[in-house]
Short mmCIF file of C-alpha atoms and ligand atoms in Angstrom, two decimals:
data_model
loop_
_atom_site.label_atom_id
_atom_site.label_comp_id
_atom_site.label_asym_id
_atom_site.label_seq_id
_atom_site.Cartn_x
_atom_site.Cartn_y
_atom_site.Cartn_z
CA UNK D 55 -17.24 2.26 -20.81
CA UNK D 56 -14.56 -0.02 -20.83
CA UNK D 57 -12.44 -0.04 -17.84
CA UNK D 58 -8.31 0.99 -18.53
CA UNK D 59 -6.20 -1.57 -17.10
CA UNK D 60 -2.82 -1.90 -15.23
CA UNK D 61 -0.26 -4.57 -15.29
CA UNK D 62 1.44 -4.36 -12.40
CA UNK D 63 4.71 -6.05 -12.17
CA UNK D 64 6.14 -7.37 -8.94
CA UNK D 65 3.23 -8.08 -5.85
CA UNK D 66 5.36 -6.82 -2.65
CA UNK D 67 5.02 -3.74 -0.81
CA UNK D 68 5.05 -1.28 -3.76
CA UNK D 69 3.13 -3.80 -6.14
CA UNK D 70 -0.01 -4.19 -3.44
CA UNK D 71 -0.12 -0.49 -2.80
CA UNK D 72 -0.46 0.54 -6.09
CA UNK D 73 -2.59 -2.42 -6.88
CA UNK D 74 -5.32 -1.39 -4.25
CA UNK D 75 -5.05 2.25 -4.90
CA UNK D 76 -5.67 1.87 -9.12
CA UNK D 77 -8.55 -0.68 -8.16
CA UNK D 78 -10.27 1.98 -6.32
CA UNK D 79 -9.95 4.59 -9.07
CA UNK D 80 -12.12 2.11 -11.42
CA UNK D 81 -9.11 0.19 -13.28
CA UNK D 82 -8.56 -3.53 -13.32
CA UNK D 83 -5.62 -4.69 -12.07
CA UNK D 84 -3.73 -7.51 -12.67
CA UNK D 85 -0.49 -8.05 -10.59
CA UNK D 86 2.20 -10.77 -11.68
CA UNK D 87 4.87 -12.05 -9.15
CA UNK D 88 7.61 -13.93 -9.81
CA UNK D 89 7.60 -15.79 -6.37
CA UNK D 90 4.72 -18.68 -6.06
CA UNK D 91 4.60 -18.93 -2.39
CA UNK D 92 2.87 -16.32 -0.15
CA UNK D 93 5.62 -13.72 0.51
CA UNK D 94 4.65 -13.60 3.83
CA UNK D 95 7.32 -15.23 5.29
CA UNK D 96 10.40 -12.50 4.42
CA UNK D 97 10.95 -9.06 5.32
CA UNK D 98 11.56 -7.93 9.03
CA UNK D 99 11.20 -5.00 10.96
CA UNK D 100 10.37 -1.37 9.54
CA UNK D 101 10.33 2.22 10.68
CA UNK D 102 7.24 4.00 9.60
CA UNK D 103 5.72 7.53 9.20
CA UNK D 104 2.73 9.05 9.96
CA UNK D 105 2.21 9.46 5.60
CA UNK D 106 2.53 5.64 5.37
CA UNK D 107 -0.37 4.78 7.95
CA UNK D 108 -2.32 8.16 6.01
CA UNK D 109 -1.98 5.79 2.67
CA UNK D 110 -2.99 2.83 4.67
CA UNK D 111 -6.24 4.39 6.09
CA UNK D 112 -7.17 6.14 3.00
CA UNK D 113 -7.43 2.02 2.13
CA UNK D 114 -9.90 1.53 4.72
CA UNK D 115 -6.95 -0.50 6.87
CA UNK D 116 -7.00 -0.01 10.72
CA UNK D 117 -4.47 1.68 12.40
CA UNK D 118 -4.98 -0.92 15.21
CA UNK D 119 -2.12 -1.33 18.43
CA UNK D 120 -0.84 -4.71 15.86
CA UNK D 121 0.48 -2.80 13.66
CA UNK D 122 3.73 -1.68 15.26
CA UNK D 123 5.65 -1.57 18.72
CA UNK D 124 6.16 1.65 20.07
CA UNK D 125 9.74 2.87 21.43
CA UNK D 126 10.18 5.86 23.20
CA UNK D 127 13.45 6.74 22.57
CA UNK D 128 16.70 6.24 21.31
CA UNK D 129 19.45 5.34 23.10
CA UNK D 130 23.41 4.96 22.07
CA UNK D 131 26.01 2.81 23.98
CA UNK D 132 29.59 1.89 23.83
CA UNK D 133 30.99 -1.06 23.81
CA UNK D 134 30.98 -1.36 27.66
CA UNK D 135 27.21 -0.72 27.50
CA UNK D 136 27.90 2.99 28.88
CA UNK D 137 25.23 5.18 27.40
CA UNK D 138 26.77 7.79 24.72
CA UNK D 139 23.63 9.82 23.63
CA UNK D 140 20.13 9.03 24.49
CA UNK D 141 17.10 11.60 21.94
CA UNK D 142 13.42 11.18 23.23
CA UNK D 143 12.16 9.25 19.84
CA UNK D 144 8.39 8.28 20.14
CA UNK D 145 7.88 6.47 17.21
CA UNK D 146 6.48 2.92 15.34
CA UNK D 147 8.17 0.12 14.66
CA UNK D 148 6.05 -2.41 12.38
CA UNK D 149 7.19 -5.40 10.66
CA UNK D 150 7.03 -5.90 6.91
CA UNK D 151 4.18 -8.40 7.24
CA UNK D 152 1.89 -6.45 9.19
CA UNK D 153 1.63 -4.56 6.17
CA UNK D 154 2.12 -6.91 3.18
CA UNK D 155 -0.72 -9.00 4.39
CA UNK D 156 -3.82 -6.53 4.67
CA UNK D 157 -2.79 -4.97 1.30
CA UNK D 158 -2.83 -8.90 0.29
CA UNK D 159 -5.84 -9.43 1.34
CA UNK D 160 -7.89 -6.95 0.26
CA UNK D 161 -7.08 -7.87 -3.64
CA UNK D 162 -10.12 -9.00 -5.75
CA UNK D 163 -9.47 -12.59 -6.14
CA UNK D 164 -7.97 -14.10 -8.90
CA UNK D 165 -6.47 -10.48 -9.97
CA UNK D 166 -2.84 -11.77 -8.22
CA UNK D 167 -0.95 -14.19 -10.22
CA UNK D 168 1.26 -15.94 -8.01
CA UNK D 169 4.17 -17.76 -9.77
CA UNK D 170 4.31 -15.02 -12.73
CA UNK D 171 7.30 -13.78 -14.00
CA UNK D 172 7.56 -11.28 -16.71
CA UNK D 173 10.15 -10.98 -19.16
CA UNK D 174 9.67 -8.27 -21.23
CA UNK D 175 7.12 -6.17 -22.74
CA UNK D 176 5.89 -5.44 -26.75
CA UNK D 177 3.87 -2.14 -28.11
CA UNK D 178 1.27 -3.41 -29.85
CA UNK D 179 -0.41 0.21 -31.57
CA UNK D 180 -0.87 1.98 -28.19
CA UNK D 181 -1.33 -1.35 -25.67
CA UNK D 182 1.64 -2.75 -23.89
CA UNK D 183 1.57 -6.25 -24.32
CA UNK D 184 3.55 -8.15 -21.18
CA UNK D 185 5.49 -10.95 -21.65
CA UNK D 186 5.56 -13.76 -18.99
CA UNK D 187 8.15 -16.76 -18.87
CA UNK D 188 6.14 -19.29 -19.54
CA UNK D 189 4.68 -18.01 -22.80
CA UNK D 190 1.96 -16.48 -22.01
CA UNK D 191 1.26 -12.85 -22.31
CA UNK D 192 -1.03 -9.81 -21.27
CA UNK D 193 -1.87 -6.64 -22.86
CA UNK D 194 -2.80 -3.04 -20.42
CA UNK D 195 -3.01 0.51 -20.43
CA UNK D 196 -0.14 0.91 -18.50
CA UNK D 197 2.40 -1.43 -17.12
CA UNK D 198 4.23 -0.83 -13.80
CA UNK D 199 7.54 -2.21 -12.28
CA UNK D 200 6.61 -2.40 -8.81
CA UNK D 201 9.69 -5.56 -9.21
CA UNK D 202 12.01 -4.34 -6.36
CA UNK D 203 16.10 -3.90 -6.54
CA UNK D 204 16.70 -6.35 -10.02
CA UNK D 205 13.56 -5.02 -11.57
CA UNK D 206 13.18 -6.22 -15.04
CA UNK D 207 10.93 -3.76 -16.30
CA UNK D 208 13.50 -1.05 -15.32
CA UNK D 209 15.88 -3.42 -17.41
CA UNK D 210 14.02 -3.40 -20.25
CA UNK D 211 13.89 0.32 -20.70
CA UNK D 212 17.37 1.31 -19.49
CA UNK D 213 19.47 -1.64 -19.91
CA UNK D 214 22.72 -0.13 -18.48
CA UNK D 215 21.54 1.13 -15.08
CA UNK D 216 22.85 -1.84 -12.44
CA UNK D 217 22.64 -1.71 -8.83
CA UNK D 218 25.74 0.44 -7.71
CA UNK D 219 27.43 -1.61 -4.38
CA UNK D 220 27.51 0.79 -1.40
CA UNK D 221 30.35 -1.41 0.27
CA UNK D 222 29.02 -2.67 3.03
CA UNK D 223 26.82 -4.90 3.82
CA UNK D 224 23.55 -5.09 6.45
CA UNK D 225 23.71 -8.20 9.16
CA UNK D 226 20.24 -9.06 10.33
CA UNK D 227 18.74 -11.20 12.57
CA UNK D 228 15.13 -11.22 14.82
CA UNK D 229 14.60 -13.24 17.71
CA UNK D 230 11.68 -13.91 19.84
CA UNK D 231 11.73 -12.42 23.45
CA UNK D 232 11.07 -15.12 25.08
CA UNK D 233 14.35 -16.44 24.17
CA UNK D 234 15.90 -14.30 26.24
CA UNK D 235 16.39 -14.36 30.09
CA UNK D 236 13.89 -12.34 31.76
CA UNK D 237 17.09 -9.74 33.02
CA UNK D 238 17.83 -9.07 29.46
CA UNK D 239 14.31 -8.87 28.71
CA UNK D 240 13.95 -6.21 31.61
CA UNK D 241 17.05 -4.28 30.95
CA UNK D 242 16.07 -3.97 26.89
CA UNK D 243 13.22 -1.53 27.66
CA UNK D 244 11.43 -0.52 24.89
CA UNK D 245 13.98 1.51 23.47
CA UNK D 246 15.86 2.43 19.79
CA UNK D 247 18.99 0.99 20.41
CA UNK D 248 22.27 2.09 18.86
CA UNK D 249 26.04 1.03 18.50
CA UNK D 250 28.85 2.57 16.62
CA UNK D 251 31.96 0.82 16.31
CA UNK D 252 34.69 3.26 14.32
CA UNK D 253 33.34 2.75 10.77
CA UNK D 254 30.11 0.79 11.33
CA UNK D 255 26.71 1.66 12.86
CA UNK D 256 24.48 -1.63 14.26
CA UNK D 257 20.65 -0.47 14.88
CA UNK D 258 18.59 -2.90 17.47
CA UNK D 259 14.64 -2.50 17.91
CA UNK D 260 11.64 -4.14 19.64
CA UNK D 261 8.96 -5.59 16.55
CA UNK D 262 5.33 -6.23 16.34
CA UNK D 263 5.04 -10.11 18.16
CA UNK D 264 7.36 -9.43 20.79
CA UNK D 265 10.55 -9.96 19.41
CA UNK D 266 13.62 -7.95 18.76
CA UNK D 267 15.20 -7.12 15.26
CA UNK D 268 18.83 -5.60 14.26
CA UNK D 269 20.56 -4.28 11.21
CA UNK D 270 24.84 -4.19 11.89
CA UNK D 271 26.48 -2.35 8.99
CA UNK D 272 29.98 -3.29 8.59
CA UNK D 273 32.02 -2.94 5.47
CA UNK D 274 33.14 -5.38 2.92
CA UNK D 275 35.40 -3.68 0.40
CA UNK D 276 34.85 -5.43 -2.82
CA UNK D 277 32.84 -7.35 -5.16
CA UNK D 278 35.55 -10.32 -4.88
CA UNK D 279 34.85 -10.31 -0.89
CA UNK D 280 31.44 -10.26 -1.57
CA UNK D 281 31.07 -13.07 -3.37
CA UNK D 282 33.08 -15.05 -1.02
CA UNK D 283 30.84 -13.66 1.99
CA UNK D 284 27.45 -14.80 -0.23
CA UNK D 285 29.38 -18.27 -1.13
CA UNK D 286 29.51 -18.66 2.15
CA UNK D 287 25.95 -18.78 2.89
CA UNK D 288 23.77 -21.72 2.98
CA UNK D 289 19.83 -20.63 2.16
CA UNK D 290 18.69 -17.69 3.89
CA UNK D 291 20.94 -18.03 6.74
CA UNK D 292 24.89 -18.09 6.78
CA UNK D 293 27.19 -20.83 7.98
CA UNK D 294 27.66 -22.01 11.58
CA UNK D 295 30.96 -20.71 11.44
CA UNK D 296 30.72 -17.54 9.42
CA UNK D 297 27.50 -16.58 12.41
CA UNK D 298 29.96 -17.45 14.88
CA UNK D 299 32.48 -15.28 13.99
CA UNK D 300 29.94 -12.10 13.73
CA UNK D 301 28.96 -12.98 17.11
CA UNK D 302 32.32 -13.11 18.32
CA UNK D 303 33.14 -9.65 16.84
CA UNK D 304 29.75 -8.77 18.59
CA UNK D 305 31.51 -9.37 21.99
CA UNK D 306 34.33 -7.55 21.15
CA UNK D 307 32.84 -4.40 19.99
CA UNK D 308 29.06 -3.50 20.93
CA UNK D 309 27.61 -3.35 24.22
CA UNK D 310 27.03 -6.34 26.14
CA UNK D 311 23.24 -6.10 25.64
CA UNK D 312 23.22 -5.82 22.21
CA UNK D 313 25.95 -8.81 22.02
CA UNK D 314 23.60 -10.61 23.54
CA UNK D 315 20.65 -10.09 21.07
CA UNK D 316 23.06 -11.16 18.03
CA UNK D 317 24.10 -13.85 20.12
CA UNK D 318 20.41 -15.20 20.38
CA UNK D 319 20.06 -14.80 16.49
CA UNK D 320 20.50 -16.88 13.15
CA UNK D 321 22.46 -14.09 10.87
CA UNK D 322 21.80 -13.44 7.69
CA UNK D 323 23.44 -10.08 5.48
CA UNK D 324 21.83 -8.15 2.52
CA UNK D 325 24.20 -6.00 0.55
CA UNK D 326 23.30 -2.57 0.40
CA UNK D 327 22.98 -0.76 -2.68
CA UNK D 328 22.14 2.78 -4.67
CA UNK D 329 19.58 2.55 -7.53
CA UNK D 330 18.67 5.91 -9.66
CA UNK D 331 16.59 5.23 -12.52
CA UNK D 332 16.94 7.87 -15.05
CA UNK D 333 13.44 8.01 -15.77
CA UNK D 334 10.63 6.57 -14.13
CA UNK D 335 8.03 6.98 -16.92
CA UNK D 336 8.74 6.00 -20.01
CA UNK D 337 5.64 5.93 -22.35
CA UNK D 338 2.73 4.05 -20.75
CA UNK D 339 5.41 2.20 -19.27
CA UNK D 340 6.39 3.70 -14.82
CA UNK D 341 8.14 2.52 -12.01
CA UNK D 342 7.68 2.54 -8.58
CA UNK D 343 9.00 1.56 -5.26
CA UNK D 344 12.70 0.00 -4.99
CA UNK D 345 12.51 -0.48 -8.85
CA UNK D 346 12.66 3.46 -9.69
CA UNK D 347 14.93 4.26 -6.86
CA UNK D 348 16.64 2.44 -3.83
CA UNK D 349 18.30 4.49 -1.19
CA UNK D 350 20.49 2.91 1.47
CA UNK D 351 18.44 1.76 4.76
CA UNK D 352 19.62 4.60 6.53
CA UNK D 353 17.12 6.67 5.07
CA UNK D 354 14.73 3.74 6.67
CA UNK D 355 11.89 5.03 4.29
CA UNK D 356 11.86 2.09 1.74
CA UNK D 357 8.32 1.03 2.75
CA UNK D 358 6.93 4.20 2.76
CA UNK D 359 8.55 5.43 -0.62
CA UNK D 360 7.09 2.37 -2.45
CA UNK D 361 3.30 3.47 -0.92
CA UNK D 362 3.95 7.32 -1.44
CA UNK D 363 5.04 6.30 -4.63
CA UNK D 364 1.32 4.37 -5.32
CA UNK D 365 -0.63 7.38 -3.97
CA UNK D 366 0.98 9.99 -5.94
CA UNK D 367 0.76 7.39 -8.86
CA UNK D 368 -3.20 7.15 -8.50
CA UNK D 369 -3.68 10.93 -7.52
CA UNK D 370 -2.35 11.84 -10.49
CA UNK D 371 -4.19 9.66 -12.91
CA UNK D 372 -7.73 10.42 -10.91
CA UNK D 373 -7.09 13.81 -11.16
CA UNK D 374 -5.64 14.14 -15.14
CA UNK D 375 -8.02 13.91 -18.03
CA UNK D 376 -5.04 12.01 -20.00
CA UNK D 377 -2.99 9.42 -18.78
CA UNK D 378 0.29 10.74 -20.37
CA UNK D 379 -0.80 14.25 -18.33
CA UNK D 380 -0.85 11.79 -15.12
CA UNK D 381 2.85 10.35 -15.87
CA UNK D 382 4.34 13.60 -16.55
CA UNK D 383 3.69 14.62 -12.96
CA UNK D 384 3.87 11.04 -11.39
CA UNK D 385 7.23 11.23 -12.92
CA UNK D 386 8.46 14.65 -11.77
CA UNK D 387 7.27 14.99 -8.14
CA UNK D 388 8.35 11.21 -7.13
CA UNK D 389 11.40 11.84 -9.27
CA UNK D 390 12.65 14.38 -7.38
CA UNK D 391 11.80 12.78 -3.86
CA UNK D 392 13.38 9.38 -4.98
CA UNK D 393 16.79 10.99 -5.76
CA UNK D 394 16.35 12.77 -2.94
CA UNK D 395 16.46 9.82 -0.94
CA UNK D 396 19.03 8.29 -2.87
CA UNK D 397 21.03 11.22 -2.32
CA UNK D 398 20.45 11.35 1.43
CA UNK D 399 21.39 7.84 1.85
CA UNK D 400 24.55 8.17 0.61
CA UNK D 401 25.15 11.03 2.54
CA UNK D 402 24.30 9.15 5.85
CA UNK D 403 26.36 6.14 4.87
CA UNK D 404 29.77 7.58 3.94
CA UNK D 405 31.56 6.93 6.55
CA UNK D 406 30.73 3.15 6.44
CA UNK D 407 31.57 3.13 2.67
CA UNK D 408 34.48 5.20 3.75
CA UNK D 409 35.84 2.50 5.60
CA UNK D 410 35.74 0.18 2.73
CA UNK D 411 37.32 2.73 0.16
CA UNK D 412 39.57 4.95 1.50
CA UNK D 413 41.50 5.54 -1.20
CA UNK D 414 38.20 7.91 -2.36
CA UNK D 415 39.31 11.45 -1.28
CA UNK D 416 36.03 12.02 1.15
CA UNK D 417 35.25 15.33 2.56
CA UNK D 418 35.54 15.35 6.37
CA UNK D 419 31.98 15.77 6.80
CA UNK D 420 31.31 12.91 5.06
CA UNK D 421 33.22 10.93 8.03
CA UNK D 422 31.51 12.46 10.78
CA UNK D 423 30.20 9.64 12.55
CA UNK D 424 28.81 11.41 15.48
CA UNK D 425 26.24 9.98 17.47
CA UNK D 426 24.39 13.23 18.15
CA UNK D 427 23.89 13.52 14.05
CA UNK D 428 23.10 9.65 13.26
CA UNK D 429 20.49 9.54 16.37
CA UNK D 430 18.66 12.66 14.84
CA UNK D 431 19.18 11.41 10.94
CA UNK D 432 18.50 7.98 10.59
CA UNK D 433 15.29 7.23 9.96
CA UNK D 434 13.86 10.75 10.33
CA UNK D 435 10.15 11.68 10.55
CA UNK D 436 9.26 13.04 6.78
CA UNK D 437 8.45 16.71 8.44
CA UNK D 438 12.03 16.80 9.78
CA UNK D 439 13.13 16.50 5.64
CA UNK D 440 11.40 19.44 4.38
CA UNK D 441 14.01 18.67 1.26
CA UNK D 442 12.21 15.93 -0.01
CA UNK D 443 9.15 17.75 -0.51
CA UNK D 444 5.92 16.43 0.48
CA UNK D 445 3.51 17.00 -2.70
CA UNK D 446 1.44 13.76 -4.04
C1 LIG M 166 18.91 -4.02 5.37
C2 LIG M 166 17.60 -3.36 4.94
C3 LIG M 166 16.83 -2.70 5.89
C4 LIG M 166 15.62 -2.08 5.52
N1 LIG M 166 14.91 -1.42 6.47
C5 LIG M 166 13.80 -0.74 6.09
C6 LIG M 166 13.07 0.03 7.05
O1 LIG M 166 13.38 0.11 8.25
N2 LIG M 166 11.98 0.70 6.63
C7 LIG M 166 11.57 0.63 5.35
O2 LIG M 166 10.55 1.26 5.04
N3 LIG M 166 12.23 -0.08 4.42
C8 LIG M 166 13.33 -0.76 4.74
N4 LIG M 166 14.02 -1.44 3.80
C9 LIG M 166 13.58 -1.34 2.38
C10 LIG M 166 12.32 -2.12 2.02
O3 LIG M 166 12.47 -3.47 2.35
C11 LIG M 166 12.03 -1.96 0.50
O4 LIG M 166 12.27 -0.63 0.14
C12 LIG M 166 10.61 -2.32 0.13
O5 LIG M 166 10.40 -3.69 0.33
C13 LIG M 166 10.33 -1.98 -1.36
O6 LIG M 166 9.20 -2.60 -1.82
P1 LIG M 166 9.00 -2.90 -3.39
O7 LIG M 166 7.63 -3.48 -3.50
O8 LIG M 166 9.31 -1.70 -4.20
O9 LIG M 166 10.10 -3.96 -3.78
P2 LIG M 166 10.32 -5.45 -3.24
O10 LIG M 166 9.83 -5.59 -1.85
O11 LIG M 166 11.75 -5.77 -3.51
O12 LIG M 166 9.40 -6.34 -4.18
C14 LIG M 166 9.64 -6.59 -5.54
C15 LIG M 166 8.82 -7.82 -5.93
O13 LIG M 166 8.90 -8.02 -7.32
C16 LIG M 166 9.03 -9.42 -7.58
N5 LIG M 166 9.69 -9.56 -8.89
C17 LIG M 166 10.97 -9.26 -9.21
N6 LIG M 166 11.18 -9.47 -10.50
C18 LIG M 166 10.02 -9.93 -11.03
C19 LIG M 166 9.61 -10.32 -12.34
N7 LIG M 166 10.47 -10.30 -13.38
N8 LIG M 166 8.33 -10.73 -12.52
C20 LIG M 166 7.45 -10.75 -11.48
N9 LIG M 166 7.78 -10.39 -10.21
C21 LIG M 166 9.05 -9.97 -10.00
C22 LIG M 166 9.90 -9.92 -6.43
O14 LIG M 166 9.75 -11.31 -6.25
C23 LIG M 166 9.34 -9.10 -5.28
O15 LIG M 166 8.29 -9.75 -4.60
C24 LIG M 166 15.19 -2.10 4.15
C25 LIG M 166 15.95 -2.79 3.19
C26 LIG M 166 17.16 -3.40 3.58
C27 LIG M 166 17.98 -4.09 2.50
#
């Protein structure tokens, strides 16, 4: 018998997952990514969950000690460096590479097309032909979006649904440890560090590598001030001045230790956003990953999502005698855990978007900024979310 086969759009996180987990049910695969060097190079440090290394094993991929740095808790401080709240937090910290490049690598050759972007999609009598931009086309069973944030398969079935700007936006930077003196070194730990200026919330945490990774959340009100802040930047990393400015607001306002990690950094932003596809099956047509649904970082699940997503995506067609069967429930159960997350995001950023639009009449416990909630919320273990339900 002839083997069904999957277009998968978009060869990241979400893409590879799905990629590995339809290959082992029997179909051939064929992903297409826009970017023609190895992706290796981007993404930084991730939280993960137990159901995210449960995906990863099921793929035959050691859980070995390089996957991830472990902290042991987490611990908040004021701007003088006085400790605020400290929660016992055993957990993993990975880095987006450490899973990208097993998934990679454990592709049948010649089934990744590096260097392919797709630009829309035909129905050709029951087979989705895929369109590609330079001419050249495909035809599948089934076609998935695994194509992140601007996904163009989620354009071409809803047209209208943008990216919604949360109204902030996410400084980053990583640095090496040996960069730093060995007294800052020493006085780091291994902990979960964070800081809460009034209206912001900065996260700092040991990677995979030995090196040290933050996220700093700080508003910027508009899409006018955005586009200054982003014409300000020079490739991935902003200008001298405009890093030398967030480092002198890092002096000012977080702890002396954690000013000391931005100061040791290149900064670069990413501008956060909410994504809620309406539907994320459409014919033989799904989504997956940051293309059916991004919540804000908060939730610090978007790895996980896009490989829950995958699993749930193959359980259901290996365990469906018709594919249409298998999207119905693909659709509803990861449905109603992506706008879940979408939801909860939201919900644990409002008091940074607050900040940006407070002419929005907010609820007061949407500005609760406590550090007793945010220590518990962000990033929470799966289990401690019994809303999001758990079913694949
Ligand atoms: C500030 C910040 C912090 C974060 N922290 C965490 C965290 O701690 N933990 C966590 O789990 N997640 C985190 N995330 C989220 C995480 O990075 C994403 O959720 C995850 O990468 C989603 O994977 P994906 O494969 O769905 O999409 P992406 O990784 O965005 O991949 C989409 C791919 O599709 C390709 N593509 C796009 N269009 C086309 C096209 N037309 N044709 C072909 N290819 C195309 C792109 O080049 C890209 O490679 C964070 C995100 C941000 C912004």
């Amino acid at each position: 018998m002839q083997k069904q086969r999957a277009i998968i759009v978009g060869g990241s996180i979400g893409g590879l997952f799905a990629a590995n987990l339809l290959a082992r049910l029997g179909w051939a695969v064929d992903v297409y990514e826009r970017v023609a060097d190895d992706l290796a190079g981007r993404g930084a440090g991730i939280g993960t969950h137990d159901e995210l290394f449960a995906v990863l094993r099921e793929l035959g991929i050691a859980m070995d000690d390089s996957i991830g740095m472990r902290v042991d808790e987490r611990v908040c401080l004021d701007e003088r460096g006085a400790v605020v709240q400290r929660l016992a937090w055993p957990h993993v910290m990975s880095h987006w590479v450490r899973i990208y490049r097993p998934l990679r690598e454990r592709l049948e050759p010649g089934s990744y097309h590096a260097g392919g972007g797709f630009v829309d999609f035909s129905d050709d009598d029951g087979e989705i032909v895929a369109h590609f931009d330079d001419g050249s086309s495909a035809r599948c069973d089934l076609l998935i979006g695994a194509d992140g944030l601007r996904s163009t398969v989620r354009s071409c079935l809803f047209p209208d649904v943008q990216p919604a700007y949360a109204g902030y936006v996410g400084w980053r930077g990583i640095v090496a440890e040996s960069a730093f003196p060995a007294a800052l070194r020493e006085a780091l730990g291994n902990h979960y560090y964070f800081a809460l200026p009034p209206g912001e919330m900065m996260v700092c945490y040991p990677v995979p590598g030995r090196a040290w990774n933050y996220v700093w959340y700080r508003p910027v009100p508009g899409d006018p001030e955005l586009a200054d802040l982003a014409a300000e930047a020079s490739g991935p990393h902003v200008r001298p001045e405009l890093a030398a400015r967030l480092k002198s607001i890092a002096r000012s306002t977080l702890a002396p230790l954690l000013a000391e990690v931005v100061e040791r950094t290149q900064p670069f932003f990413q501008a956060i956003y909410d994504v809620e596809a309406p539907r994320i099956a459409a014919g033989r047509v799904v989504l997956l990953g940051d293309a059916a649904y991004v919540a804000r970082p908060h939730v610090g699940m978007g790895v996980t999502k896009a490989a829950l997503d995958a699993a749930c995506l193959a359980r259901s067609l290996g365990g469906s005698r018709d594919v249409d069967t298998a999207l119905a429930r693909y659709a509803r159960l990861r449905g109603e855990f992506g706008r879940g997350c979408v939801r909860r995001g939201r919900r644990l950023g409002a008091y940074i978007e607050a900040r940006a639009r407070p002419h929005f009449a907010w609820p007061p416990e949407a500005l609760d900024q406590s550090a007793e909630r945010l220590l518990r919320e962000i990033g929470a273990p799966l289990a401690a979310i019994p809303e999001l339900g758990a079913e694949l």
